[in-house]
Amino acid sequence: MKCIKPLQLGVLASGRGSNFQSILNEIQKGNLPASVRVLITDNPDAYAIERAKKNDIEFLIFKPKDFKSKDEYYRKIADELKSREVELVILAGFMRIVGKPLIDAFPFKIMNIHPALLPSFPGLHAQKQAVDYGVKISGCTVHFVDEGMDTGPIIIQAAVPVYHDDTEETLSQRILEQEHKIYPEAIKLFSEGRLEVKGRIVNIK
Ligand code: GRF
């Protein structure tokens, strides 16, 4: 039997980590040939840490205020990921704009998930922005990370309806169900070498 080495992932999360969990679930079900090498968080209270503990995954807590500069913070994170031979970095509710040293260390090897159909509604509270704007369709986007805020090349998107009586909470829940499907899918495509980036276009081979 051919034995393929699982893709080594490094996950960055700041909060509850339900996307982190959905990735772990797909790995455990045998649907995703990957392994989470380390969780890095900027928040000592992140529930993602509990998930790492339950799954015997190493976790590191780095707070930006303990570093001299933003560059130093991201250089440290890049070094920790590199020293563990991480091949793909997964932002799973990491509530910061990633600094250049990390982006340079992992070119087109950092993914993020955003709870809107980019380029609509980048930034914080994307679901509230969608409800307030009155769009009839929203969704989520997995994209590669560049130095901008939610501006990198788009890998996959999923759409959901927005109903007239939706609140930020009800729409967030509907979108989250799709997030948990498309993030593992995007990682799987990467692991199969099927993502080809040309400028800002990602071709799925
Ligand atoms: C998700 O809505 C994701 O799209 C956004 O942050 C939230 C993280 O949720 N980037 P969780 O921590 O994965 O549950």
PDB file of C-alpha atoms and ligand atoms in Angstrom:
ATOM      1  CA  MET A   1       0.000   0.000   0.000  1.00  0.00           C
ATOM      2  CA  LYS A   2       1.275   3.485  -0.878  1.00  0.00           C
ATOM      3  CA  CYS A   3       1.918   5.485   2.262  1.00  0.00           C
ATOM      4  CA  ILE A   4       1.513   9.247   1.788  1.00  0.00           C
ATOM      5  CA  LYS A   5       2.890  11.510   4.505  1.00  0.00           C
ATOM      6  CA  PRO A   6       0.060  13.632   5.947  1.00  0.00           C
ATOM      7  CA  LEU A   7       0.224  17.367   5.280  1.00  0.00           C
ATOM      8  CA  GLN A   8       1.645  19.085   8.354  1.00  0.00           C
ATOM      9  CA  LEU A   9      -0.623  21.910   9.513  1.00  0.00           C
ATOM     10  CA  GLY A  10      -0.050  24.779  11.917  1.00  0.00           C
ATOM     11  CA  VAL A  11      -3.281  26.349  13.173  1.00  0.00           C
ATOM     12  CA  LEU A  12      -3.565  29.942  14.453  1.00  0.00           C
ATOM     13  CA  ALA A  13      -6.733  30.727  16.404  1.00  0.00           C
ATOM     14  CA  SER A  14      -7.910  33.387  18.851  1.00  0.00           C
ATOM     15  CA  GLY A  15     -11.253  32.056  20.027  1.00  0.00           C
ATOM     16  CA  ARG A  16     -13.694  29.170  20.190  1.00  0.00           C
ATOM     17  CA  GLY A  17     -11.994  27.201  17.402  1.00  0.00           C
ATOM     18  CA  SER A  18     -14.993  25.515  15.784  1.00  0.00           C
ATOM     19  CA  ASN A  19     -13.212  25.604  12.415  1.00  0.00           C
ATOM     20  CA  PHE A  20     -10.154  24.069  14.039  1.00  0.00           C
ATOM     21  CA  GLN A  21     -12.483  21.346  15.358  1.00  0.00           C
ATOM     22  CA  SER A  22     -14.063  20.728  11.949  1.00  0.00           C
ATOM     23  CA  ILE A  23     -10.589  20.182  10.488  1.00  0.00           C
ATOM     24  CA  LEU A  24      -9.706  17.763  13.301  1.00  0.00           C
ATOM     25  CA  ASN A  25     -12.994  15.908  12.699  1.00  0.00           C
ATOM     26  CA  GLU A  26     -12.271  15.429   9.019  1.00  0.00           C
ATOM     27  CA  ILE A  27      -8.749  14.239   9.769  1.00  0.00           C
ATOM     28  CA  GLN A  28     -10.106  11.760  12.318  1.00  0.00           C
ATOM     29  CA  LYS A  29     -12.744  10.494   9.900  1.00  0.00           C
ATOM     30  CA  GLY A  30      -9.960   9.767   7.412  1.00  0.00           C
ATOM     31  CA  ASN A  31     -11.253  12.337   4.909  1.00  0.00           C
ATOM     32  CA  LEU A  32      -8.304  14.707   5.138  1.00  0.00           C
ATOM     33  CA  PRO A  33      -4.723  13.439   4.840  1.00  0.00           C
ATOM     34  CA  ALA A  34      -3.291  15.971   7.292  1.00  0.00           C
ATOM     35  CA  SER A  35      -2.045  16.305  10.828  1.00  0.00           C
ATOM     36  CA  VAL A  36      -2.139  19.358  13.107  1.00  0.00           C
ATOM     37  CA  ARG A  37       1.409  19.811  14.337  1.00  0.00           C
ATOM     38  CA  VAL A  38       0.783  22.823  16.593  1.00  0.00           C
ATOM     39  CA  LEU A  39      -1.862  25.355  17.641  1.00  0.00           C
ATOM     40  CA  ILE A  40      -0.645  28.904  18.175  1.00  0.00           C
ATOM     41  CA  THR A  41      -2.887  31.418  19.890  1.00  0.00           C
ATOM     42  CA  ASP A  42      -2.665  35.053  20.959  1.00  0.00           C
ATOM     43  CA  ASN A  43      -5.346  34.504  23.605  1.00  0.00           C
ATOM     44  CA  PRO A  44      -4.713  32.437  26.765  1.00  0.00           C
ATOM     45  CA  ASP A  45      -8.500  32.052  27.216  1.00  0.00           C
ATOM     46  CA  ALA A  46      -9.184  30.728  23.730  1.00  0.00           C
ATOM     47  CA  TYR A  47     -11.409  27.656  23.803  1.00  0.00           C
ATOM     48  CA  ALA A  48      -9.285  26.376  20.896  1.00  0.00           C
ATOM     49  CA  ILE A  49      -6.679  25.500  23.557  1.00  0.00           C
ATOM     50  CA  GLU A  50      -9.123  23.025  25.157  1.00  0.00           C
ATOM     51  CA  ARG A  51      -9.624  21.410  21.790  1.00  0.00           C
ATOM     52  CA  ALA A  52      -5.862  21.085  21.331  1.00  0.00           C
ATOM     53  CA  LYS A  53      -5.518  19.514  24.789  1.00  0.00           C
ATOM     54  CA  LYS A  54      -8.320  17.009  24.131  1.00  0.00           C
ATOM     55  CA  ASN A  55      -6.613  15.978  20.922  1.00  0.00           C
ATOM     56  CA  ASP A  56      -3.102  15.848  22.330  1.00  0.00           C
ATOM     57  CA  ILE A  57      -1.911  18.676  20.108  1.00  0.00           C
ATOM     58  CA  GLU A  58       0.903  20.931  21.231  1.00  0.00           C
ATOM     59  CA  PHE A  59      -0.172  24.545  21.801  1.00  0.00           C
ATOM     60  CA  LEU A  60       1.789  27.770  22.186  1.00  0.00           C
ATOM     61  CA  ILE A  61       0.509  31.064  23.547  1.00  0.00           C
ATOM     62  CA  PHE A  62       2.197  34.185  22.226  1.00  0.00           C
ATOM     63  CA  LYS A  63       0.848  37.601  23.134  1.00  0.00           C
ATOM     64  CA  PRO A  64       1.835  40.469  20.836  1.00  0.00           C
ATOM     65  CA  LYS A  65       2.428  42.776  23.801  1.00  0.00           C
ATOM     66  CA  ASP A  66       5.312  40.554  24.925  1.00  0.00           C
ATOM     67  CA  PHE A  67       7.195  41.330  21.704  1.00  0.00           C
ATOM     68  CA  LYS A  68       9.067  44.467  20.710  1.00  0.00           C
ATOM     69  CA  SER A  69       7.302  44.850  17.376  1.00  0.00           C
ATOM     70  CA  LYS A  70       4.721  43.300  15.089  1.00  0.00           C
ATOM     71  CA  ASP A  71       7.542  41.996  12.880  1.00  0.00           C
ATOM     72  CA  GLU A  72       9.235  40.329  15.823  1.00  0.00           C
ATOM     73  CA  TYR A  73       5.948  38.694  16.840  1.00  0.00           C
ATOM     74  CA  TYR A  74       5.374  37.194  13.406  1.00  0.00           C
ATOM     75  CA  ARG A  75       9.032  36.223  12.999  1.00  0.00           C
ATOM     76  CA  LYS A  76       8.716  34.208  16.197  1.00  0.00           C
ATOM     77  CA  ILE A  77       5.534  32.500  14.975  1.00  0.00           C
ATOM     78  CA  ALA A  78       7.153  31.748  11.593  1.00  0.00           C
ATOM     79  CA  ASP A  79      10.217  30.266  13.335  1.00  0.00           C
ATOM     80  CA  GLU A  80       8.080  28.035  15.561  1.00  0.00           C
ATOM     81  CA  LEU A  81       6.080  26.787  12.591  1.00  0.00           C
ATOM     82  CA  LYS A  82       9.185  26.192  10.471  1.00  0.00           C
ATOM     83  CA  SER A  83      10.977  24.342  13.251  1.00  0.00           C
ATOM     84  CA  ARG A  84       8.017  21.913  13.342  1.00  0.00           C
ATOM     85  CA  GLU A  85       8.116  21.441   9.567  1.00  0.00           C
ATOM     86  CA  VAL A  86       4.656  22.918   9.089  1.00  0.00           C
ATOM     87  CA  GLU A  87       3.689  22.955   5.410  1.00  0.00           C
ATOM     88  CA  LEU A  88       0.415  24.894   5.522  1.00  0.00           C
ATOM     89  CA  VAL A  89      -0.706  27.527   8.023  1.00  0.00           C
ATOM     90  CA  ILE A  90      -4.417  27.668   8.834  1.00  0.00           C
ATOM     91  CA  LEU A  91      -5.937  30.848  10.252  1.00  0.00           C
ATOM     92  CA  ALA A  92      -9.037  29.676  12.079  1.00  0.00           C
ATOM     93  CA  GLY A  93     -10.571  32.719  13.699  1.00  0.00           C
ATOM     94  CA  PHE A  94      -7.178  34.377  14.236  1.00  0.00           C
ATOM     95  CA  MET A  95      -8.274  37.945  14.883  1.00  0.00           C
ATOM     96  CA  ARG A  96      -5.218  39.786  13.577  1.00  0.00           C
ATOM     97  CA  ILE A  97      -3.765  40.949  10.305  1.00  0.00           C
ATOM     98  CA  VAL A  98      -0.800  38.698   9.728  1.00  0.00           C
ATOM     99  CA  GLY A  99       2.600  40.414   9.540  1.00  0.00           C
ATOM    100  CA  LYS A 100       5.040  40.279   6.639  1.00  0.00           C
ATOM    101  CA  PRO A 101       7.635  37.951   8.217  1.00  0.00           C
ATOM    102  CA  LEU A 102       5.036  35.168   8.449  1.00  0.00           C
ATOM    103  CA  ILE A 103       3.666  35.805   4.950  1.00  0.00           C
ATOM    104  CA  ASP A 104       7.176  35.812   3.475  1.00  0.00           C
ATOM    105  CA  ALA A 105       8.019  32.562   5.275  1.00  0.00           C
ATOM    106  CA  PHE A 106       4.914  30.799   3.867  1.00  0.00           C
ATOM    107  CA  PRO A 107       4.136  32.246   0.414  1.00  0.00           C
ATOM    108  CA  PHE A 108       0.668  31.008  -0.679  1.00  0.00           C
ATOM    109  CA  LYS A 109       0.839  28.584   2.193  1.00  0.00           C
ATOM    110  CA  ILE A 110      -1.382  30.477   4.610  1.00  0.00           C
ATOM    111  CA  MET A 111      -5.165  30.120   4.381  1.00  0.00           C
ATOM    112  CA  ASN A 112      -7.942  32.051   6.057  1.00  0.00           C
ATOM    113  CA  ILE A 113     -11.700  31.660   6.236  1.00  0.00           C
ATOM    114  CA  HIS A 114     -13.929  34.706   6.171  1.00  0.00           C
ATOM    115  CA  PRO A 115     -17.682  34.684   6.927  1.00  0.00           C
ATOM    116  CA  ALA A 116     -18.808  36.581   3.797  1.00  0.00           C
ATOM    117  CA  LEU A 117     -18.555  36.313   0.031  1.00  0.00           C
ATOM    118  CA  LEU A 118     -15.407  38.368  -0.515  1.00  0.00           C
ATOM    119  CA  PRO A 119     -14.750  40.985  -1.738  1.00  0.00           C
ATOM    120  CA  SER A 120     -18.024  41.951  -0.025  1.00  0.00           C
ATOM    121  CA  PHE A 121     -17.883  42.685   3.685  1.00  0.00           C
ATOM    122  CA  PRO A 122     -14.211  42.268   4.636  1.00  0.00           C
ATOM    123  CA  GLY A 123     -13.041  42.910   8.181  1.00  0.00           C
ATOM    124  CA  LEU A 124     -14.876  42.446  11.435  1.00  0.00           C
ATOM    125  CA  HIS A 125     -18.577  41.560  11.902  1.00  0.00           C
ATOM    126  CA  ALA A 126     -19.011  40.447   8.298  1.00  0.00           C
ATOM    127  CA  GLN A 127     -22.345  38.764   9.055  1.00  0.00           C
ATOM    128  CA  LYS A 128     -23.740  41.926  10.671  1.00  0.00           C
ATOM    129  CA  GLN A 129     -22.493  43.963   7.706  1.00  0.00           C
ATOM    130  CA  ALA A 130     -24.418  41.604   5.382  1.00  0.00           C
ATOM    131  CA  VAL A 131     -27.645  41.773   7.429  1.00  0.00           C
ATOM    132  CA  ASP A 132     -27.436  45.571   7.741  1.00  0.00           C
ATOM    133  CA  TYR A 133     -26.768  46.005   4.020  1.00  0.00           C
ATOM    134  CA  GLY A 134     -29.791  43.912   3.108  1.00  0.00           C
ATOM    135  CA  VAL A 135     -28.090  41.422   0.775  1.00  0.00           C
ATOM    136  CA  LYS A 136     -30.158  38.346  -0.121  1.00  0.00           C
ATOM    137  CA  ILE A 137     -27.183  36.005  -0.411  1.00  0.00           C
ATOM    138  CA  SER A 138     -24.058  35.796   1.714  1.00  0.00           C
ATOM    139  CA  GLY A 139     -21.675  32.995   2.584  1.00  0.00           C
ATOM    140  CA  CYS A 140     -18.047  32.268   3.309  1.00  0.00           C
ATOM    141  CA  THR A 141     -14.716  32.366   1.542  1.00  0.00           C
ATOM    142  CA  VAL A 142     -11.485  30.430   1.947  1.00  0.00           C
ATOM    143  CA  HIS A 143      -8.576  32.418   0.570  1.00  0.00           C
ATOM    144  CA  PHE A 144      -4.814  32.593   0.636  1.00  0.00           C
ATOM    145  CA  VAL A 145      -3.494  35.296   2.917  1.00  0.00           C
ATOM    146  CA  ASP A 146      -1.592  38.306   1.689  1.00  0.00           C
ATOM    147  CA  GLU A 147      -0.696  41.502   3.523  1.00  0.00           C
ATOM    148  CA  GLY A 148      -4.128  43.069   3.116  1.00  0.00           C
ATOM    149  CA  MET A 149      -7.266  42.489   5.129  1.00  0.00           C
ATOM    150  CA  ASP A 150      -9.174  39.590   3.518  1.00  0.00           C
ATOM    151  CA  THR A 151      -7.740  40.452   0.086  1.00  0.00           C
ATOM    152  CA  GLY A 152      -5.776  37.344  -0.929  1.00  0.00           C
ATOM    153  CA  PRO A 153      -6.592  34.989  -3.856  1.00  0.00           C
ATOM    154  CA  ILE A 154      -9.908  33.167  -3.390  1.00  0.00           C
ATOM    155  CA  ILE A 155      -9.831  29.357  -3.198  1.00  0.00           C
ATOM    156  CA  ILE A 156     -13.463  28.338  -2.587  1.00  0.00           C
ATOM    157  CA  GLN A 157     -16.700  29.995  -1.561  1.00  0.00           C
ATOM    158  CA  ALA A 158     -20.086  28.755  -0.397  1.00  0.00           C
ATOM    159  CA  ALA A 159     -23.312  30.772  -0.568  1.00  0.00           C
ATOM    160  CA  VAL A 160     -26.256  30.818   1.827  1.00  0.00           C
ATOM    161  CA  PRO A 161     -29.563  32.703   1.653  1.00  0.00           C
ATOM    162  CA  VAL A 162     -30.163  35.705   3.882  1.00  0.00           C
ATOM    163  CA  TYR A 163     -33.756  35.898   5.144  1.00  0.00           C
ATOM    164  CA  HIS A 164     -35.671  39.077   6.004  1.00  0.00           C
ATOM    165  CA  ASP A 165     -35.837  38.136   9.688  1.00  0.00           C
ATOM    166  CA  ASP A 166     -32.191  37.091  10.011  1.00  0.00           C
ATOM    167  CA  THR A 167     -30.087  38.508  12.795  1.00  0.00           C
ATOM    168  CA  GLU A 168     -26.307  38.503  12.993  1.00  0.00           C
ATOM    169  CA  GLU A 169     -26.615  35.321  15.088  1.00  0.00           C
ATOM    170  CA  THR A 170     -28.929  33.342  12.812  1.00  0.00           C
ATOM    171  CA  LEU A 171     -26.959  34.251   9.704  1.00  0.00           C
ATOM    172  CA  SER A 172     -23.653  33.463  11.445  1.00  0.00           C
ATOM    173  CA  GLN A 173     -24.943  29.989  12.311  1.00  0.00           C
ATOM    174  CA  ARG A 174     -26.051  29.279   8.732  1.00  0.00           C
ATOM    175  CA  ILE A 175     -22.693  30.470   7.384  1.00  0.00           C
ATOM    176  CA  LEU A 176     -20.714  28.536  10.007  1.00  0.00           C
ATOM    177  CA  GLU A 177     -22.203  25.231   8.822  1.00  0.00           C
ATOM    178  CA  GLN A 178     -20.745  25.962   5.389  1.00  0.00           C
ATOM    179  CA  GLU A 179     -17.415  27.107   6.834  1.00  0.00           C
ATOM    180  CA  HIS A 180     -17.031  23.711   8.459  1.00  0.00           C
ATOM    181  CA  LYS A 181     -17.449  22.069   5.054  1.00  0.00           C
ATOM    182  CA  ILE A 182     -15.360  24.241   2.760  1.00  0.00           C
ATOM    183  CA  TYR A 183     -12.308  24.800   4.972  1.00  0.00           C
ATOM    184  CA  PRO A 184     -11.417  21.097   5.157  1.00  0.00           C
ATOM    185  CA  GLU A 185     -12.174  20.846   1.408  1.00  0.00           C
ATOM    186  CA  ALA A 186      -9.724  23.637   0.594  1.00  0.00           C
ATOM    187  CA  ILE A 187      -7.023  22.018   2.732  1.00  0.00           C
ATOM    188  CA  LYS A 188      -7.641  18.715   0.977  1.00  0.00           C
ATOM    189  CA  LEU A 189      -7.210  20.376  -2.436  1.00  0.00           C
ATOM    190  CA  PHE A 190      -3.921  21.879  -1.239  1.00  0.00           C
ATOM    191  CA  SER A 191      -2.749  18.504   0.110  1.00  0.00           C
ATOM    192  CA  GLU A 192      -3.441  16.971  -3.305  1.00  0.00           C
ATOM    193  CA  GLY A 193      -1.366  19.681  -5.021  1.00  0.00           C
ATOM    194  CA  ARG A 194      -4.446  20.842  -6.925  1.00  0.00           C
ATOM    195  CA  LEU A 195      -4.275  24.582  -6.195  1.00  0.00           C
ATOM    196  CA  GLU A 196      -2.447  26.646  -8.787  1.00  0.00           C
ATOM    197  CA  VAL A 197      -2.121  30.370  -8.102  1.00  0.00           C
ATOM    198  CA  LYS A 198      -1.742  32.742 -11.076  1.00  0.00           C
ATOM    199  CA  GLY A 199      -1.842  36.357  -9.962  1.00  0.00           C
ATOM    200  CA  ARG A 200      -5.006  36.549  -7.933  1.00  0.00           C
ATOM    201  CA  ILE A 201      -6.673  33.602  -9.689  1.00  0.00           C
ATOM    202  CA  VAL A 202      -6.584  30.191  -8.055  1.00  0.00           C
ATOM    203  CA  ASN A 203      -7.146  27.362 -10.530  1.00  0.00           C
ATOM    204  CA  ILE A 204      -8.354  24.073  -9.134  1.00  0.00           C
ATOM    205  CA  LYS A 205      -6.628  21.403 -11.189  1.00  0.00           C
TER     206      LYS A 205
HETATM  207  C1  GRF B   1     -15.479  32.282  11.825  1.00  0.00           C
HETATM  208  O1  GRF B   1     -16.715  32.895  11.577  1.00  0.00           O
HETATM  209  C2  GRF B   1     -14.508  32.606  10.738  1.00  0.00           C
HETATM  210  O2  GRF B   1     -15.110  32.752   9.489  1.00  0.00           O
HETATM  211  C3  GRF B   1     -13.909  33.915  11.187  1.00  0.00           C
HETATM  212  O3  GRF B   1     -13.840  33.821  12.584  1.00  0.00           O
HETATM  213  C4  GRF B   1     -14.797  32.888  13.061  1.00  0.00           C
HETATM  214  C5  GRF B   1     -14.042  31.851  13.825  1.00  0.00           C
HETATM  215  O4  GRF B   1     -14.891  30.929  14.437  1.00  0.00           O
HETATM  216  N1  GRF B   1     -12.630  34.151  10.557  1.00  0.00           N
HETATM  217  P1  GRF B   1     -14.262  29.662  15.150  1.00  0.00           P
HETATM  218  O5  GRF B   1     -13.283  30.179  16.198  1.00  0.00           O
HETATM  219  O6  GRF B   1     -13.592  28.818  14.116  1.00  0.00           O
HETATM  220  O7  GRF B   1     -15.428  28.960  15.789  1.00  0.00           O
END
